[in-house]
């Protein structure tokens, strides 16, 4: 590598930590000399390697890259060179990658100097109870859907994957989002009350430390949208009167009325729920993390509601990677229409694995110690409206490897950020 690299200045307190960087112009020549897909693959591989070394998931590491650096943050200072490299490479790739590069440069590469010390804030909490005199009458309808499960038939040398299909039924109600034509509807599926084990069991492949300890949670009955919110549904609600913040009518990178809406921040999703609640006079909100996992599992205890593995015949994810003894499949590199695979879980919910990550209402906690056991949201004791507050994401996306799409897999990102694999679905309490 003589003539390509040079060492940077070594700080007195880091004599064992030496950084190297390319000479001016070398990285540009290397990036320009390799195909776009190869450059992205290299960045992804290095990200995964560093994340594992730090004990983080890839999503957590990517989120950490975007957090502004302050002088006492030793971890951020060490990963800052990679953020710089990633920004330079992505800027040259253009398109959506240029937007990611801009975020990296505007955040992690701009250090926060003289970070102020934390101070204790004393406050009083006032609780206001509002009684509603009206009751909602809803018309529950039966619907029939197909459930798919994966059976693994293992022999001495091979494993055969068989997809079994059967019909089941559940109840739902439909919410009209356009008052004049009634062409855009939101279908809300009834999720029965029950008790389940939340988190990953010991021995499940590719688990993360934040998925433990597994614990019993009891969840009351609620309704959840059959699909992730679509772009048509988003546009209908975004046209309703504003509650707290403005919403873009067409925020998604991938365009299509029946595609899931993406490039949605947590705050955007909360505003959507507020407008929908005002429009319908029902209480719509994001699901709690416990509600989400309970609804996703639908009575199963396996890594996926399909069974021990997953296949690109049933879900949209990066199937070039294999989970357990499954098989390699297709990497579509974009979202698919909601319900595209025409299979649901046992509750009648579609696209719970892959397609887009889904926001939950909960604040991020790095594990389940002291977590609620009644299905309620796990929120911090103080209100945090900061753009950088961490919120929970579930389900994985078209972009992610299969282990990121497991029922127990948890991720987090900043509430004020949106990306082309962040979407959501909504829930509604029993009336």
XYZ file of C-alpha atoms in Angstrom:
431
model
C 0.000 0.000 0.000
C 3.103 2.221 -0.242
C 2.257 5.576 -1.785
C -1.500 5.226 -1.145
C -1.836 5.705 2.632
C -0.496 8.035 5.268
C -0.849 7.923 9.055
C -2.667 10.735 10.823
C -1.474 12.581 13.899
C -1.438 10.427 17.051
C -2.825 11.948 20.224
C -0.717 11.622 23.374
C -3.352 9.503 25.136
C -3.880 7.172 22.162
C -0.412 5.870 21.341
C -1.852 2.422 20.546
C -4.533 3.843 18.259
C -3.228 4.838 14.812
C -5.460 6.103 12.017
C -4.563 5.904 8.361
C -6.100 7.769 5.453
C -5.660 7.772 1.693
C -3.499 10.398 0.072
C -5.525 13.144 -1.666
C -7.376 11.879 -4.738
C -6.754 8.155 -4.131
C -10.193 7.333 -2.679
C -11.932 9.145 -5.553
C -10.032 7.033 -8.090
C -10.832 3.793 -6.220
C -14.555 4.588 -5.896
C -14.815 5.555 -9.553
C -13.067 2.340 -10.614
C -15.542 -0.118 -9.044
C -19.211 -0.751 -9.929
C -21.834 1.041 -7.830
C -23.210 -2.234 -6.436
C -19.722 -3.336 -5.366
C -19.065 -0.067 -3.525
C -22.356 -0.410 -1.640
C -21.598 -4.057 -0.779
C -18.203 -3.105 0.656
C -19.705 -0.322 2.796
C -22.417 -2.716 4.051
C -19.863 -5.418 4.904
C -17.633 -2.997 6.807
C -20.657 -1.563 8.653
C -21.714 -5.059 9.730
C -18.173 -5.900 10.887
C -17.780 -2.730 12.975
C -21.298 -3.089 14.420
C -20.535 -6.632 15.620
C -17.281 -5.462 17.186
C -19.228 -2.795 19.088
C -22.010 -5.190 20.142
C -24.624 -3.310 18.114
C -27.091 -4.301 15.426
C -26.441 -2.829 11.992
C -29.447 -0.518 12.408
C -28.167 0.723 15.793
C -24.710 1.331 14.332
C -26.175 3.255 11.381
C -28.175 5.372 13.827
C -25.046 5.997 15.922
C -23.211 7.266 12.842
C -25.772 10.063 12.484
C -25.566 11.236 16.088
C -23.617 14.510 16.512
C -20.214 14.041 18.158
C -19.114 15.827 21.304
C -15.610 15.896 22.701
C -16.088 13.369 25.517
C -17.760 10.745 23.318
C -14.891 8.297 22.729
C -17.008 5.829 20.735
C -18.294 8.509 18.369
C -14.769 9.840 17.853
C -13.498 6.379 16.882
C -16.271 5.665 14.366
C -16.171 9.172 12.943
C -13.519 8.260 10.298
C -15.851 5.581 8.904
C -18.699 8.113 8.777
C -16.409 10.380 6.759
C -15.513 7.582 4.337
C -19.142 6.523 3.941
C -20.204 10.113 3.253
C -17.517 10.542 0.586
C -18.406 7.272 -1.149
C -22.182 7.840 -1.020
C -21.852 11.411 -2.272
C -20.120 10.136 -5.405
C -22.786 7.453 -5.933
C -25.493 10.131 -6.165
C -29.277 9.679 -5.953
C -30.661 8.589 -2.580
C -27.114 7.885 -1.410
C -26.248 11.572 -1.790
C -29.043 12.407 0.690
C -27.598 9.938 3.212
C -24.157 11.505 2.689
C -25.627 14.927 3.422
C -27.132 13.672 6.695
C -23.785 12.160 7.708
C -21.929 15.379 6.951
C -24.496 17.557 8.716
C -24.502 15.479 11.891
C -21.767 13.031 12.860
C -19.056 15.010 11.061
C -19.969 18.229 12.839
C -18.748 17.876 16.412
C -20.656 19.527 19.245
C -18.013 21.513 21.110
C -18.338 22.377 24.793
C -21.311 20.053 25.291
C -23.170 21.495 28.305
C -23.340 19.385 31.490
C -26.621 17.675 32.291
C -28.727 19.405 34.927
C -31.588 18.195 37.100
C -34.998 19.604 36.225
C -37.768 19.642 38.826
C -41.349 19.734 37.654
C -44.929 18.897 38.674
C -47.199 16.639 36.668
C -50.869 17.527 36.252
C -53.311 14.915 34.980
C -56.502 15.893 33.149
C -59.217 13.291 32.704
C -61.736 13.796 29.896
C -64.919 11.752 29.832
C -66.535 11.056 26.476
C -70.294 10.642 26.484
C -70.522 9.172 22.987
C -69.860 5.579 22.032
C -68.825 4.339 18.632
C -70.829 1.721 16.837
C -68.766 -0.249 14.376
C -69.783 -2.861 11.884
C -67.447 -5.832 12.216
C -67.207 -8.013 9.131
C -65.763 -11.469 8.617
C -62.896 -11.925 6.186
C -61.088 -15.037 4.987
C -57.350 -15.053 4.372
C -54.560 -17.479 3.558
C -51.893 -18.329 6.125
C -48.544 -19.770 5.036
C -46.165 -21.792 7.180
C -42.740 -23.118 6.248
C -41.888 -26.753 6.902
C -38.247 -27.866 6.872
C -37.657 -31.475 5.853
C -34.084 -32.347 6.754
C -32.163 -35.261 5.310
C -28.538 -36.220 5.834
C -27.229 -33.865 3.157
C -30.012 -31.423 2.263
C -32.955 -29.518 3.707
C -36.126 -29.256 1.653
C -38.340 -26.209 2.189
C -42.092 -26.778 1.868
C -44.683 -23.983 2.052
C -48.000 -25.110 3.527
C -51.085 -22.935 3.049
C -54.440 -22.933 4.815
C -57.405 -20.604 5.123
C -58.428 -18.848 8.330
C -60.833 -16.054 9.218
C -61.076 -13.057 11.514
C -63.100 -9.862 11.912
C -62.344 -6.306 10.834
C -63.945 -2.932 10.244
C -63.268 -0.456 7.442
C -62.649 3.264 7.877
C -63.437 5.541 4.927
C -60.662 8.081 4.412
C -62.190 10.010 1.493
C -65.679 11.189 2.411
C -66.941 11.685 -1.135
C -66.010 8.533 -3.054
C -65.223 5.969 -0.318
C -62.529 4.488 -2.543
C -59.714 4.790 -0.015
C -60.322 2.657 3.056
C -58.326 1.662 6.111
C -59.037 -1.926 7.176
C -58.599 -2.536 10.904
C -58.250 -6.150 12.057
C -59.387 -7.297 15.494
C -56.488 -8.613 17.594
C -57.826 -10.740 20.482
C -56.534 -10.330 24.020
C -53.954 -12.840 25.168
C -50.689 -13.554 26.944
C -47.403 -14.304 25.186
C -43.654 -14.492 25.743
C -42.082 -11.286 24.451
C -38.462 -11.306 23.307
C -36.164 -13.966 21.928
C -35.780 -17.413 23.478
C -32.289 -18.592 24.341
C -30.879 -20.543 21.429
C -32.595 -18.605 18.633
C -30.116 -17.766 15.866
C -28.761 -14.222 15.420
C -30.309 -12.755 18.550
C -29.139 -9.456 20.043
C -28.668 -8.687 23.731
C -31.495 -6.117 23.629
C -34.026 -8.915 22.930
C -33.644 -10.312 26.470
C -34.858 -11.242 28.988
C -37.842 -13.016 27.488
C -40.858 -12.160 29.641
C -44.597 -12.790 29.818
C -46.871 -9.953 28.662
C -50.672 -9.776 28.676
C -52.175 -7.670 25.886
C -55.805 -6.425 25.829
C -57.914 -6.595 22.667
C -57.204 -3.906 20.065
C -57.466 -3.288 16.326
C -54.460 -3.046 13.987
C -54.307 -2.001 10.336
C -54.256 -5.013 8.045
C -51.345 -3.571 6.058
C -48.670 -0.932 6.553
C -50.122 2.494 5.721
C -50.116 2.945 1.939
C -49.230 6.051 -0.039
C -52.882 6.528 -1.041
C -53.980 6.341 2.613
C -51.188 8.697 3.626
C -52.164 11.299 1.030
C -55.832 11.181 2.066
C -54.994 11.823 5.725
C -52.202 14.315 4.960
C -54.854 16.438 3.232
C -56.831 16.682 6.493
C -56.437 19.727 8.784
C -53.069 20.025 10.533
C -52.829 19.218 14.248
C -49.186 19.831 15.236
C -46.962 19.722 12.149
C -47.085 19.871 8.377
C -47.011 16.666 6.340
C -45.715 16.188 2.821
C -48.358 14.744 0.524
C -45.892 12.526 -1.366
C -42.844 11.853 0.829
C -41.969 8.372 -0.479
C -38.888 7.560 -2.540
C -40.614 4.634 -4.286
C -43.873 5.823 -5.865
C -47.174 3.923 -6.021
C -50.599 4.277 -4.399
C -50.547 0.731 -3.021
C -46.895 0.776 -1.962
C -46.250 1.379 1.739
C -45.542 5.013 2.507
C -41.904 5.504 3.540
C -39.446 8.252 4.335
C -41.669 8.867 7.367
C -40.314 10.047 10.719
C -41.823 9.023 14.043
C -43.210 12.551 14.421
C -44.807 12.309 10.962
C -46.507 9.046 11.956
C -47.796 10.569 15.210
C -49.221 13.539 13.281
C -50.933 11.111 10.875
C -52.588 9.372 13.840
C -53.711 12.701 15.314
C -55.343 13.824 12.061
C -56.964 10.418 11.570
C -58.321 10.521 15.137
C -59.887 13.940 14.585
C -61.377 12.821 11.282
C -62.942 9.612 12.620
C -63.547 10.598 16.273
C -61.752 7.385 17.276
C -58.411 7.131 19.062
C -55.766 6.097 16.534
C -52.113 5.803 17.497
C -48.916 3.896 16.826
C -48.764 0.406 18.360
C -46.864 -0.230 21.543
C -43.858 -2.471 21.055
C -45.598 -5.261 22.983
C -48.725 -4.941 20.829
C -46.604 -5.081 17.695
C -44.742 -8.266 18.639
C -47.906 -9.932 19.962
C -49.714 -9.122 16.709
C -46.759 -10.255 14.602
C -46.340 -13.597 16.350
C -50.073 -14.357 16.272
C -49.589 -17.266 18.644
C -46.261 -18.502 17.253
C -42.999 -18.872 19.169
C -40.704 -19.375 16.163
C -38.312 -16.730 14.756
C -40.913 -15.798 12.110
C -44.670 -16.282 12.075
C -43.975 -18.447 9.002
C -41.892 -20.820 11.138
C -38.188 -21.476 11.679
C -37.083 -19.566 8.580
C -38.307 -17.170 5.895
C -38.339 -17.103 2.094
C -38.599 -14.357 -0.535
C -41.641 -16.197 -1.893
C -43.518 -14.925 1.176
C -41.839 -11.638 2.170
C -39.797 -8.736 0.805
C -36.301 -8.626 2.334
C -32.687 -9.189 1.284
C -32.970 -12.908 0.587
C -29.430 -13.187 -0.775
C -28.656 -13.929 2.876
C -29.999 -17.175 4.371
C -31.511 -17.630 7.831
C -30.924 -20.977 9.575
C -31.487 -23.816 7.101
C -33.591 -21.797 4.683
C -32.717 -21.061 1.086
C -31.364 -18.141 -0.871
C -33.875 -16.044 -2.770
C -34.496 -12.684 -4.390
C -33.287 -9.260 -3.300
C -35.811 -6.879 -4.871
C -34.095 -3.665 -3.679
C -37.396 -1.766 -3.366
C -40.752 -1.891 -1.605
C -43.599 -4.050 -2.878
C -47.355 -3.399 -2.870
C -48.891 -4.185 0.507
C -50.374 -7.679 0.478
C -48.302 -8.521 -2.628
C -47.581 -12.063 -1.412
C -51.258 -12.740 -0.580
C -50.396 -14.487 2.706
C -51.048 -13.271 6.246
C -50.284 -14.440 9.760
C -52.887 -16.213 11.892
C -54.521 -12.888 12.876
C -54.892 -11.794 9.244
C -52.072 -9.205 9.199
C -49.903 -8.809 6.097
C -46.268 -7.730 5.616
C -45.244 -8.046 9.256
C -41.821 -9.328 8.128
C -39.914 -7.043 5.760
C -41.065 -4.400 3.247
C -40.721 -1.410 5.638
C -39.625 -0.979 9.234
C -42.593 0.072 11.376
C -42.491 2.736 14.080
C -43.787 1.915 17.571
C -44.811 4.490 20.175
C -42.205 3.343 22.731
C -38.964 5.034 23.694
C -35.898 2.881 23.106
C -34.551 0.766 25.980
C -31.514 -1.463 25.549
C -33.189 -4.601 26.895
C -36.336 -5.703 28.735
C -35.314 -5.336 32.376
C -38.238 -3.635 34.196
C -40.350 -3.528 31.003
C -44.168 -3.279 31.352
C -46.031 -6.595 31.380
C -49.508 -5.256 30.524
C -48.955 -4.328 26.873
C -48.645 -0.586 27.511
C -45.977 1.639 25.983
C -42.605 1.814 27.725
C -41.920 5.527 27.947
C -39.254 7.450 29.775
C -40.260 9.457 32.825
C -39.652 12.772 31.111
C -41.027 14.108 27.851
C -38.409 14.305 25.113
C -39.311 16.154 21.936
C -35.727 16.111 20.694
C -35.131 15.188 17.062
C -32.495 12.729 18.297
C -34.636 10.864 20.846
C -34.595 7.142 20.097
C -37.837 5.361 19.208
C -38.510 1.685 18.494
C -38.727 0.182 14.998
C -39.956 -3.337 14.250
C -40.269 -5.830 11.408
C -37.273 -5.217 9.142
C -37.503 -4.007 5.548
C -36.774 -4.725 1.887
C -33.234 -3.537 2.612
C -32.489 -5.913 5.488
C -31.106 -9.413 5.931
C -33.512 -12.052 7.325
C -32.378 -11.942 10.961
C -33.378 -8.256 11.076
C -36.936 -9.291 10.126
C -37.517 -11.763 12.992
C -40.538 -11.366 15.274
C -38.263 -10.594 18.243
C -35.806 -8.305 16.446
C -35.720 -4.736 17.759
C -34.176 -1.648 16.263
C -34.102 2.057 17.000
C -33.673 5.323 15.193
C -34.028 9.021 15.849
C -37.632 10.214 16.058
C -37.018 13.143 13.733
C -35.400 11.177 10.912
C -36.958 9.509 7.899
C -35.523 6.999 5.427
C -36.784 5.008 2.482
C -37.309 1.925 4.614
C -39.233 3.578 7.508
C -43.036 3.210 7.481
C -45.724 2.364 10.024
C -49.143 0.898 10.690
C -51.762 2.136 13.138
C -53.809 0.675 15.973
C -57.128 1.612 17.543
C -58.427 0.744 21.000
C -61.630 -1.193 21.577
C -64.507 1.277 21.910
